[in-house]
Coordinates of C-alpha atoms (C1' of nucleotides) in Angstrom, one line a residue:
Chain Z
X1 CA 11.1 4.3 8.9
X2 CA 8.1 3.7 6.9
X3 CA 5.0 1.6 8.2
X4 CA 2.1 0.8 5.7
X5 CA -0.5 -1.5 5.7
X6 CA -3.9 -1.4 3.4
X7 CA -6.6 -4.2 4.2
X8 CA -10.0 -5.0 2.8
X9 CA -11.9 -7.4 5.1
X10 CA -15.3 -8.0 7.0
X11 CA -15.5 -7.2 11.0
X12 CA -16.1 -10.3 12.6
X13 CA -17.9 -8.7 15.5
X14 CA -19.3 -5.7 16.2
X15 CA -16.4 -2.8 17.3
X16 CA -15.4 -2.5 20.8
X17 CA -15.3 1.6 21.8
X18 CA -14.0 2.3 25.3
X19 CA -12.5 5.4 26.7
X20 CA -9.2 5.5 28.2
X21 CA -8.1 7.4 31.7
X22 CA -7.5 10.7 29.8
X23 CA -11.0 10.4 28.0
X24 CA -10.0 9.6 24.9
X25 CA -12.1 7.2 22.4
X26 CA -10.5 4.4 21.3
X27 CA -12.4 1.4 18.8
X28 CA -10.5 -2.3 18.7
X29 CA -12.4 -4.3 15.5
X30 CA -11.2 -7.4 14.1
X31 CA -11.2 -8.1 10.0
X32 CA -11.5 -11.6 8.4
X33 CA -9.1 -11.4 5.7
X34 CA -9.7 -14.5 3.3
X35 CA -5.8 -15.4 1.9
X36 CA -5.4 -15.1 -1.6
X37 CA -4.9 -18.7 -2.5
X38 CA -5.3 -22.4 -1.2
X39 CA -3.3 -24.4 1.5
X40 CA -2.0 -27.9 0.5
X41 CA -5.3 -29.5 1.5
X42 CA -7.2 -27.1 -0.8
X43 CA -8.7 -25.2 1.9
X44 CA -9.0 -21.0 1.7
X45 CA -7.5 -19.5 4.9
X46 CA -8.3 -16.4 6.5
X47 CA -6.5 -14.3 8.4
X48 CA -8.1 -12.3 11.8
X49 CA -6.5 -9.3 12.3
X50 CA -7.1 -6.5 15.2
X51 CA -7.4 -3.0 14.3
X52 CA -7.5 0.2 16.4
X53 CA -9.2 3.3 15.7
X54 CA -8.6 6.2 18.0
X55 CA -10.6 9.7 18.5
X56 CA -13.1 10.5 16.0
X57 CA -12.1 7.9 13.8
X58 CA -12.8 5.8 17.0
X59 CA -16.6 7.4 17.2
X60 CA -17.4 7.0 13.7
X61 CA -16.2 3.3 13.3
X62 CA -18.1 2.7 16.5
X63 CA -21.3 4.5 15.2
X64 CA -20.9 3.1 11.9
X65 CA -19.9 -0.2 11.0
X66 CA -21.3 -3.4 12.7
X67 CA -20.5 -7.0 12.6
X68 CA -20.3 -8.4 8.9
X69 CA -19.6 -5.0 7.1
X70 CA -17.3 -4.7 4.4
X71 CA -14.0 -1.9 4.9
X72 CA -10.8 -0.9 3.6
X73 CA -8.5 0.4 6.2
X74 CA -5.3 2.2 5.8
X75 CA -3.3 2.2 8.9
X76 CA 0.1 1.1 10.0
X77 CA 1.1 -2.2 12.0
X78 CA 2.2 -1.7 15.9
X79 CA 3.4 -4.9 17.8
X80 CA 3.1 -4.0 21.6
X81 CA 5.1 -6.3 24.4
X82 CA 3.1 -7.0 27.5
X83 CA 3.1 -9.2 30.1
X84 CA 0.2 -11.5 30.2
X85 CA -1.4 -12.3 33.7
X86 CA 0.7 -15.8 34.2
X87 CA 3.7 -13.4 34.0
X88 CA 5.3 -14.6 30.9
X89 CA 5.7 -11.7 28.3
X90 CA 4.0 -11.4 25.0
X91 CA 3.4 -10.0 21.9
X92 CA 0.3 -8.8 20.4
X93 CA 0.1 -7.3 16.6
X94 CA -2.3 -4.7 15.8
X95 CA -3.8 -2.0 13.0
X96 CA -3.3 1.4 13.7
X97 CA -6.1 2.9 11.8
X98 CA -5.6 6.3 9.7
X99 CA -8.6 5.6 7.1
X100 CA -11.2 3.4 7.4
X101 CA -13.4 3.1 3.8
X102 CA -16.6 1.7 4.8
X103 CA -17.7 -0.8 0.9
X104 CA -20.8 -2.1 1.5
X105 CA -24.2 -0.8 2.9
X106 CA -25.5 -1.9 6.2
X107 CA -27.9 -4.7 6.2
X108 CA -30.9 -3.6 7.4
X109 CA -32.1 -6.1 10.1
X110 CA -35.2 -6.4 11.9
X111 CA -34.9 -4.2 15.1
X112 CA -31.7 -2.7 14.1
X113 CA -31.2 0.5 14.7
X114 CA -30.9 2.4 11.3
X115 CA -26.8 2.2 11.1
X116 CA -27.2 5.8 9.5
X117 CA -24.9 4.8 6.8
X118 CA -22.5 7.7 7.8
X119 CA -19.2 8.5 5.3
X120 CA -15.7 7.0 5.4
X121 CA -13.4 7.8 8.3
X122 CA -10.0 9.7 8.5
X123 CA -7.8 9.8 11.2
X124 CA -7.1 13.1 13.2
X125 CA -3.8 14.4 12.0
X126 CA -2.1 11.7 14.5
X127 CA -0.7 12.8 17.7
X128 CA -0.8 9.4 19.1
X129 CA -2.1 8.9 22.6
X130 CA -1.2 5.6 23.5
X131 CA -2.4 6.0 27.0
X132 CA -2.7 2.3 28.6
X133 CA -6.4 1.8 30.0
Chain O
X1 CA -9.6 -10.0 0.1
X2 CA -6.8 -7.5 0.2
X3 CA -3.7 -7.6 2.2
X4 CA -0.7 -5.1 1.7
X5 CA 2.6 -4.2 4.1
X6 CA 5.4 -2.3 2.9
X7 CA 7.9 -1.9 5.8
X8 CA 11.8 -0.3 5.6
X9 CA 13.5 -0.6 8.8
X10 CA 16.5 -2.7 9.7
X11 CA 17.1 -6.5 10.8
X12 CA 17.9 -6.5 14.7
X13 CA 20.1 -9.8 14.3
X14 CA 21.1 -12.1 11.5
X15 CA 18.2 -14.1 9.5
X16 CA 17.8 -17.5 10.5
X17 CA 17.5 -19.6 7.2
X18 CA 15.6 -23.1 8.0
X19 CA 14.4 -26.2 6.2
X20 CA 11.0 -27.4 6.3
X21 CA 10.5 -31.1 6.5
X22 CA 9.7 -31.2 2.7
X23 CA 12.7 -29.6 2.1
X24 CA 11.2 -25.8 1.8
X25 CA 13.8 -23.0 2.5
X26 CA 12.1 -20.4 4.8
X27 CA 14.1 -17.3 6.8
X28 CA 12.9 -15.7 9.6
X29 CA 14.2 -12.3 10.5
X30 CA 13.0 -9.1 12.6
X31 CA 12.9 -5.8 11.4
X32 CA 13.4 -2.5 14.1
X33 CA 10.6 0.1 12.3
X34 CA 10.8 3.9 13.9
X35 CA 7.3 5.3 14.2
X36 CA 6.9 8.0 12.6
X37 CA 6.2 10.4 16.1
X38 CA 7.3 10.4 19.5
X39 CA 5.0 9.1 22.1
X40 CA 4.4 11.5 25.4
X41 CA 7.3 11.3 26.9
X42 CA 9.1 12.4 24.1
X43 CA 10.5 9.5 22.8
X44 CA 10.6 7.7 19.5
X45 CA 9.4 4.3 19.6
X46 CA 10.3 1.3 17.5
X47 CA 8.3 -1.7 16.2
X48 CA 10.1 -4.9 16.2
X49 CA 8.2 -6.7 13.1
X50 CA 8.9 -10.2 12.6
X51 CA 8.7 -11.1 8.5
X52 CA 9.4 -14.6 7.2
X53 CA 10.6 -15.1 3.4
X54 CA 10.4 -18.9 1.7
X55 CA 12.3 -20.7 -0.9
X56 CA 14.8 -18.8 -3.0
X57 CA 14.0 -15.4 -1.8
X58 CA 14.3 -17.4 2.0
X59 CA 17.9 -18.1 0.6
X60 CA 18.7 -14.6 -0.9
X61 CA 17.8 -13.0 2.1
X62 CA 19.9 -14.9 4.2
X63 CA 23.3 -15.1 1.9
X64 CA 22.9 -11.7 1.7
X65 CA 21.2 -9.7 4.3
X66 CA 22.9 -9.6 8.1
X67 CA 22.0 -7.7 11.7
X68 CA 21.9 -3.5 10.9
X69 CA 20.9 -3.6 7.5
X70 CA 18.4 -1.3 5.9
X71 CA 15.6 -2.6 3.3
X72 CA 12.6 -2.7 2.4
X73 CA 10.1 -5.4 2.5
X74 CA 6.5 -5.9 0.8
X75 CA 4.0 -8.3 1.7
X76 CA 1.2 -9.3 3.1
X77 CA 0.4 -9.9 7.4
X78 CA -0.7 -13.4 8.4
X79 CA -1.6 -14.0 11.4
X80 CA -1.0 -17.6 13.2
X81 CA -2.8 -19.5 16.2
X82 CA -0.7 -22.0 17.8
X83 CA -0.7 -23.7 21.3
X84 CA 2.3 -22.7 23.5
X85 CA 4.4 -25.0 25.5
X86 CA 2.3 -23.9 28.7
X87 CA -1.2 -24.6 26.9
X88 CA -2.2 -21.1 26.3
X89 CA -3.9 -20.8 22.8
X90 CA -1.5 -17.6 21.2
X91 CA -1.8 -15.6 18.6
X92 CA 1.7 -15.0 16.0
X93 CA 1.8 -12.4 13.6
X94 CA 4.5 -12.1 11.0
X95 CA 4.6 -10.6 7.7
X96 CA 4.9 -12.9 4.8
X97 CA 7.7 -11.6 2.1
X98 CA 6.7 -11.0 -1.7
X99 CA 9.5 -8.3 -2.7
X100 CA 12.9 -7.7 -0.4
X101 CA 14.8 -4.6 -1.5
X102 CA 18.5 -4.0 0.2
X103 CA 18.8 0.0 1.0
X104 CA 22.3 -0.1 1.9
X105 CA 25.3 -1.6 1.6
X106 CA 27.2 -4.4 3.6
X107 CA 29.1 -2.7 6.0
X108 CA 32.8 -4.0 5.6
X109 CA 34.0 -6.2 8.9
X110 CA 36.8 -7.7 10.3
X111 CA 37.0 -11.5 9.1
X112 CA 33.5 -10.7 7.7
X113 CA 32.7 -13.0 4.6
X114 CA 32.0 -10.3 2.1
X115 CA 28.1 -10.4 1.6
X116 CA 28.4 -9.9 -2.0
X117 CA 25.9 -7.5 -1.7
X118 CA 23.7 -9.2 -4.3
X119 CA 20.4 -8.0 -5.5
X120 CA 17.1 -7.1 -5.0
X121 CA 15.0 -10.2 -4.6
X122 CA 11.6 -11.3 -5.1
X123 CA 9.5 -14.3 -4.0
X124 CA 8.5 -16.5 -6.2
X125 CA 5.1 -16.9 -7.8
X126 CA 3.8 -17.4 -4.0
X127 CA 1.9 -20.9 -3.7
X128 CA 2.5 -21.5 0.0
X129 CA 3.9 -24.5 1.7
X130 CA 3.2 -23.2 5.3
X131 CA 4.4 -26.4 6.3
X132 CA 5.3 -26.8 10.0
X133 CA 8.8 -27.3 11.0
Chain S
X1 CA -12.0 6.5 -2.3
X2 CA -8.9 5.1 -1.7
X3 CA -5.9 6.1 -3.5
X4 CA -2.2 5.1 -1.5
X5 CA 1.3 4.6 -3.7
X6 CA 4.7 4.3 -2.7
X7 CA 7.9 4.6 -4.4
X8 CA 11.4 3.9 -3.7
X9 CA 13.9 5.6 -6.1
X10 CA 16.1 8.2 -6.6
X11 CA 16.4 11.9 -7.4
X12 CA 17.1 12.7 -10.9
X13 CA 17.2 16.5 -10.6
X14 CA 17.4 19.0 -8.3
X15 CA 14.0 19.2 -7.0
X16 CA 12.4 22.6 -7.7
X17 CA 10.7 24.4 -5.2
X18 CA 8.1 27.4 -6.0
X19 CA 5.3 29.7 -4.0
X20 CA 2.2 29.7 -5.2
X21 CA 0.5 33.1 -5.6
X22 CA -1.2 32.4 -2.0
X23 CA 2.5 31.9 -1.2
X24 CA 2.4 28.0 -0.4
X25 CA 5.6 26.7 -1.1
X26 CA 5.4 23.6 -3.9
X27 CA 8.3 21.2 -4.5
X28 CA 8.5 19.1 -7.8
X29 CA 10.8 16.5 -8.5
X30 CA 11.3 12.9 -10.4
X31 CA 11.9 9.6 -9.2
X32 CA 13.7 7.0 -11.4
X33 CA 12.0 3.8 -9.9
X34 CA 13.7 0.8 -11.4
X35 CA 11.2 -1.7 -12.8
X36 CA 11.4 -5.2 -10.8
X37 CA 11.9 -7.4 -14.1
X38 CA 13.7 -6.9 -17.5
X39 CA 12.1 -6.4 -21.0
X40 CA 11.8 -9.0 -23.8
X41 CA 15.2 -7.6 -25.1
X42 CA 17.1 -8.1 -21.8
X43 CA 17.0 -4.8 -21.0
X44 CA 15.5 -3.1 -16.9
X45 CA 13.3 -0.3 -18.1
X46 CA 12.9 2.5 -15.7
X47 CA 9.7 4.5 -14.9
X48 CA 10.5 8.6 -14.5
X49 CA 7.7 9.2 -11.6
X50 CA 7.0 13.4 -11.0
X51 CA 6.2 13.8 -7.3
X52 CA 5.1 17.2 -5.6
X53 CA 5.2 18.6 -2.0
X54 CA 3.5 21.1 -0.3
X55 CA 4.4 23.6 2.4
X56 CA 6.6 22.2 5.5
X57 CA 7.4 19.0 3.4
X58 CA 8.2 21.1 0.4
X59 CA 10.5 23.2 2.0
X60 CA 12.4 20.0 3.7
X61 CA 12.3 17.9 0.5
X62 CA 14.2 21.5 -1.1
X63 CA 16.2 22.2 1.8
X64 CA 17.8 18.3 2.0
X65 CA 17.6 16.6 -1.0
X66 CA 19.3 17.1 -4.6
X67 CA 20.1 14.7 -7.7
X68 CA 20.9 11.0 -6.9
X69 CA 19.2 10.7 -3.4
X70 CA 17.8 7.7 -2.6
X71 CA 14.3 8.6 -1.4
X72 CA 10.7 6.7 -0.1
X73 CA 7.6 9.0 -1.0
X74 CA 4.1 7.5 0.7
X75 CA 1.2 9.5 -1.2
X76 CA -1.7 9.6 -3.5
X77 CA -1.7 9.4 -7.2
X78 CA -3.1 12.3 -8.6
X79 CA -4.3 13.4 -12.2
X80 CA -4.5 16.8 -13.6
X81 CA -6.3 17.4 -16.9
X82 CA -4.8 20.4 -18.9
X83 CA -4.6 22.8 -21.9
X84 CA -1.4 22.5 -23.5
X85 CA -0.3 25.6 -25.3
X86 CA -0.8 24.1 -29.0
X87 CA -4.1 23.9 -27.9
X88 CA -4.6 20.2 -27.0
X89 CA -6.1 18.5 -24.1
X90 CA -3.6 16.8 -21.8
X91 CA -3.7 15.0 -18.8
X92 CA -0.4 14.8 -16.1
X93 CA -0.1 12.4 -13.2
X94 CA 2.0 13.0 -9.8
X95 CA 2.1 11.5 -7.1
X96 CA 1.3 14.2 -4.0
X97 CA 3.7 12.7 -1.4
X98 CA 2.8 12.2 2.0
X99 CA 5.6 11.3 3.5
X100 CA 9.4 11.3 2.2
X101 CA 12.0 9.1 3.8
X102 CA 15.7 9.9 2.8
X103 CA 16.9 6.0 2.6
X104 CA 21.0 7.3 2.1
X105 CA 23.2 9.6 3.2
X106 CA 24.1 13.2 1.4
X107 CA 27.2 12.7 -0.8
X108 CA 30.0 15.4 0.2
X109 CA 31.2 17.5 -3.3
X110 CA 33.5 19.9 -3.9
X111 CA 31.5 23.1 -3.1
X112 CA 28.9 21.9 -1.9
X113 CA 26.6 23.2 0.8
X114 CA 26.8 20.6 3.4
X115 CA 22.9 19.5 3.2
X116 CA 22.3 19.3 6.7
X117 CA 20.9 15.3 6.1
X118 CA 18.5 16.6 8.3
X119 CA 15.6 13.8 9.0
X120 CA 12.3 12.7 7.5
X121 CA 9.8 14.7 6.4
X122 CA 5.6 14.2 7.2
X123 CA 3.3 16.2 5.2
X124 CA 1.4 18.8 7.1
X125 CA -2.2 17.5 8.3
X126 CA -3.2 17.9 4.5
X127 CA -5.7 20.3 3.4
X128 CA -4.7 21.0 0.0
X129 CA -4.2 24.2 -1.4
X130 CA -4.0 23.1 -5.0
X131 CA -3.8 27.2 -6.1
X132 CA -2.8 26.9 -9.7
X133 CA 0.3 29.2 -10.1
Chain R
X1 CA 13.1 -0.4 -6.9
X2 CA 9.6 -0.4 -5.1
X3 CA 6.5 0.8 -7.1
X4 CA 3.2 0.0 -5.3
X5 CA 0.2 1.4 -5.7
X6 CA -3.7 0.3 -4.1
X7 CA -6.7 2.3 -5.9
X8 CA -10.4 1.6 -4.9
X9 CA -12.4 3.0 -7.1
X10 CA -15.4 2.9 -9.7
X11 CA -15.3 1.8 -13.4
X12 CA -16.4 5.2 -15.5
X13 CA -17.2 3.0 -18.2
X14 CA -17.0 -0.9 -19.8
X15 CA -13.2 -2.3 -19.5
X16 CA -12.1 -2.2 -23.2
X17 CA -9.9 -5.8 -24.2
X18 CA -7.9 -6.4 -27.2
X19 CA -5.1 -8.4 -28.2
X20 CA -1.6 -7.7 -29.1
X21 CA 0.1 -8.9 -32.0
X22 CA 1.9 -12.0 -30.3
X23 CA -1.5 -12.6 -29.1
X24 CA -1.8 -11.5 -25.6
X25 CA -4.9 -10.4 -23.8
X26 CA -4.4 -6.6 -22.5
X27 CA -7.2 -4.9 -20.8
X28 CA -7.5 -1.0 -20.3
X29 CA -10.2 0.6 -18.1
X30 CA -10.7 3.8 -16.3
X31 CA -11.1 4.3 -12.4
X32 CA -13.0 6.8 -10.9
X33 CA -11.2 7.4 -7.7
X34 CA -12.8 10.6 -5.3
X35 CA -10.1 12.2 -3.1
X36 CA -10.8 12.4 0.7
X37 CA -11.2 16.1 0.7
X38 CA -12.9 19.0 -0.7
X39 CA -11.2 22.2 -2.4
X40 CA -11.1 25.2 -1.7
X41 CA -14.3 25.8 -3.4
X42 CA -15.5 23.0 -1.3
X43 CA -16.4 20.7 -3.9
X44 CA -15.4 17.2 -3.9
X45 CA -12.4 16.0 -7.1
X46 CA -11.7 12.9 -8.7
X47 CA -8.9 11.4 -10.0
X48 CA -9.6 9.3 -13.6
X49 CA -6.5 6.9 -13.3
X50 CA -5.9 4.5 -16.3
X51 CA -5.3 0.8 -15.5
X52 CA -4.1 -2.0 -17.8
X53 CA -4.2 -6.0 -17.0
X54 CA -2.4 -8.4 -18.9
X55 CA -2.9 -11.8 -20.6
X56 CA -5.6 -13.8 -17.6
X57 CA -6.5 -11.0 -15.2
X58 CA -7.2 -9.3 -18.8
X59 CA -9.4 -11.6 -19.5
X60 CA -11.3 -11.9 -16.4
X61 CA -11.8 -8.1 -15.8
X62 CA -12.7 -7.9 -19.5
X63 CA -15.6 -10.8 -18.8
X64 CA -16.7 -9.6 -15.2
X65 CA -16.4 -5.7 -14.6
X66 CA -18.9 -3.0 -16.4
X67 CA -19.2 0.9 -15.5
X68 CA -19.8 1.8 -12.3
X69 CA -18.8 -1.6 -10.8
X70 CA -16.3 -0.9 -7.8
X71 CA -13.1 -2.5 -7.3
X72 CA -9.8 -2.4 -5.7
X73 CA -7.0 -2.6 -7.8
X74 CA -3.1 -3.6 -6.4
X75 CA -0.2 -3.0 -8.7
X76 CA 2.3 -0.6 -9.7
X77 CA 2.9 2.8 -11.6
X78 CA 4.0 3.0 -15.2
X79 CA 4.9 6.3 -16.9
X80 CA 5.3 5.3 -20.9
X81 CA 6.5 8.0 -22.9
X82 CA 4.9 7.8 -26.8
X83 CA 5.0 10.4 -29.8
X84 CA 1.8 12.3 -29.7
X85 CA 0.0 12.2 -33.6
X86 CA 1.0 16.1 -33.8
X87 CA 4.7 14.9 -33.4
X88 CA 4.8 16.4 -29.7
X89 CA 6.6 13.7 -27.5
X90 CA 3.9 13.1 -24.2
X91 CA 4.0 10.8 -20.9
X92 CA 1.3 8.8 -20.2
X93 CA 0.7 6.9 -16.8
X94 CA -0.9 4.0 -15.9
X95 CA -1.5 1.6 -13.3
X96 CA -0.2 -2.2 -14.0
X97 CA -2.9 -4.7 -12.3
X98 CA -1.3 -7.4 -10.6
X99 CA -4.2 -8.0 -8.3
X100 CA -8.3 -6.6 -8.8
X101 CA -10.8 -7.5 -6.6
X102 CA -14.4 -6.8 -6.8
X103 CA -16.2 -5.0 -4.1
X104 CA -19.8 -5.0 -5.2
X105 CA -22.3 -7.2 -7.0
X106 CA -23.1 -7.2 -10.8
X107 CA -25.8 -4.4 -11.2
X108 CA -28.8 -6.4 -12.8
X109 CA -30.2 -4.5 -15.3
X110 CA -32.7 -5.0 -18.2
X111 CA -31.4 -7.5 -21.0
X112 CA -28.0 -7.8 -19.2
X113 CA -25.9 -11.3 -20.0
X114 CA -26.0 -11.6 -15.8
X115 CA -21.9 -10.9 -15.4
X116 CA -22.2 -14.2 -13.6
X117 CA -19.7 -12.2 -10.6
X118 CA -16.9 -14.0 -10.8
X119 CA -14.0 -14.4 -8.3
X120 CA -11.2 -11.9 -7.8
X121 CA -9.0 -12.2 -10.5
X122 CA -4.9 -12.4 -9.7
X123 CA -2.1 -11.4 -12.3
X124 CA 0.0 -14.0 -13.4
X125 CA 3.5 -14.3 -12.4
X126 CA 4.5 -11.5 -13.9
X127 CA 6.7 -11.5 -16.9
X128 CA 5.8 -8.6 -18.9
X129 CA 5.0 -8.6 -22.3
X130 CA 5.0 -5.5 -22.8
X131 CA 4.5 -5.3 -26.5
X132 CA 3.5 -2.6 -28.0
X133 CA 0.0 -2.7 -30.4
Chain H
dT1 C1' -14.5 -15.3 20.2
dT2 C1' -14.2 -15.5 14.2
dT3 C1' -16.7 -12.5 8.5
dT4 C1' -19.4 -13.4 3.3
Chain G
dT1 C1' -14.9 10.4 -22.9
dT2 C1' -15.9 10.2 -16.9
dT3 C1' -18.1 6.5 -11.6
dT4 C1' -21.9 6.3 -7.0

DNA sequence: TTTT
DNA sequence: TTTT
């Protein structure tokens, strides 16, 4: 009935944009988000979590951010059932994007392609695809 | 750096109230969340969203709290790497409790102990054990 | 660049529903939103939170809800600055809700129009109107 | 019985600490927070949103944070009511910090103590205080 | 497969 | 009283 998560991490790789069957843009990224406290052996945690951005949102994440970068995203959390390839079935947990706040600049590396900066990132006003690919 | 869920949806089954090896109360229990549109077909789909909730609010939640009823959970998503029994590396994610609000009231059962409806409850002060059991 | 609040509490008026000169219908109403701990003299102080709707959602937040409702709002903190009529300067925060989730069920009265429960209510895509009226 | 709030936003000007009378460290600053779209004049707004830390987190924002620094704050929504100077009775609001983390680096500037950065600074436990000064 |  |  209500589905809300806000997160401020750093991509650990550079976003994945793929199209599905119907033609539609669709970004996976994966934040590092460093735990607010300690374990028992004094040690920060992080936690890797996979985010989806679909349409435009998909395009400008894509064309925007890059491995390292710095983002808030506001989104909700989907757990989808599949069956893996040895036929057991699984669950995988992911970050429906509706905003995506980009907080730092891009690093400006040597042969990199500029990065253009570009603005934040809303979602369309969400008519979920969902279309398998 | 930031990690925020607020959830309301209702428990599928009972919480399951545990003891770590050092004692530690934790509960486990899985809440059905309605997305907030239908998919293409038409139909609304759920998200089944496992949360976990230690020490005393682990033992609030689970004197108090049974399968159907309504609340509201705030917390943060962590997401766990284990090894499964067939030797596939997998990937668990579960929210982690700070705040558990009760929406409804215990529906009144045959031969049902009376759930005593109780509070609200909160976690406490949150320094983890996230010791394996 | 980020701004995302939300409130469970309930109803303690009627909400009020108006058209702006444009004709956009805007409803106001406050939430009484328990705070989560008691004061130094005992006592659970409770914040009075003014929330507004606009258009579709206003018209379903007027149409379904009245005093006492349990309710979730999902939305944005906003701050007006105004001129008061003695003259002064003020400023007035509401929260412009996004989303409302009725959490119980209408309570039948004597004479009462039956309510309709109906369901949830989503804002409209949001492109603010904001026409003072 | 939920009240939760996550702003990023910049500091419009030096976080402003003082005690209370029992002693306790309270820190008020001012957020800058742009909203994701433009009116219908097609200019950008901003909310101004008051926040207040208590007693540590008081004392670390107080130490680390200077105008224009960015940060995302985590907490929850008070609405105090006071009697205005003039005798009028007004509402103020104000965010309650439980959690602030900084997003950018100290600006160095001429003759600036260096702000030495800092970590992200957590509320404590939360029991209120709440005195008035 | 993990970011600063 | 307003930030980039």
């Amino acid at each position: 009935m209500l589905n809300r998560i806000i997160l401020i991490g750093r991509l650990v790789a550079d976003p994945d944009m793929r199209y599905t069957q119907s033609g539609t843009a669709v970004t996976h990224f994966t934040l590092a988000v460093d735990r607010p406290f300690t374990n028992q052996q004094g040690e920060r945690e992080t936690d890797f979590i996979d985010v989806v951005a679909w349409r435009k949102l998909a395009e400008t994440v894509a064309n925007n951010l890059s491995k390292g970068r710095l983002v808030a995203v506001d989104g909700r959390l989907q757990v989808r059932t599949y069956d893996a390839s040895d036929g057991t079935r699984r669950k995988a947990a992911e970050v429906v994007a509706d905003t995506v706040r980009f907080l730092d600049s891009p690093r400006r590396q040597e042969g990199a392609r500029e990065g253009a900066a570009g603005d934040d990132a809303e979602a369309a006003p969400l008519t979920e695809d969902d279309v398998p690919f």
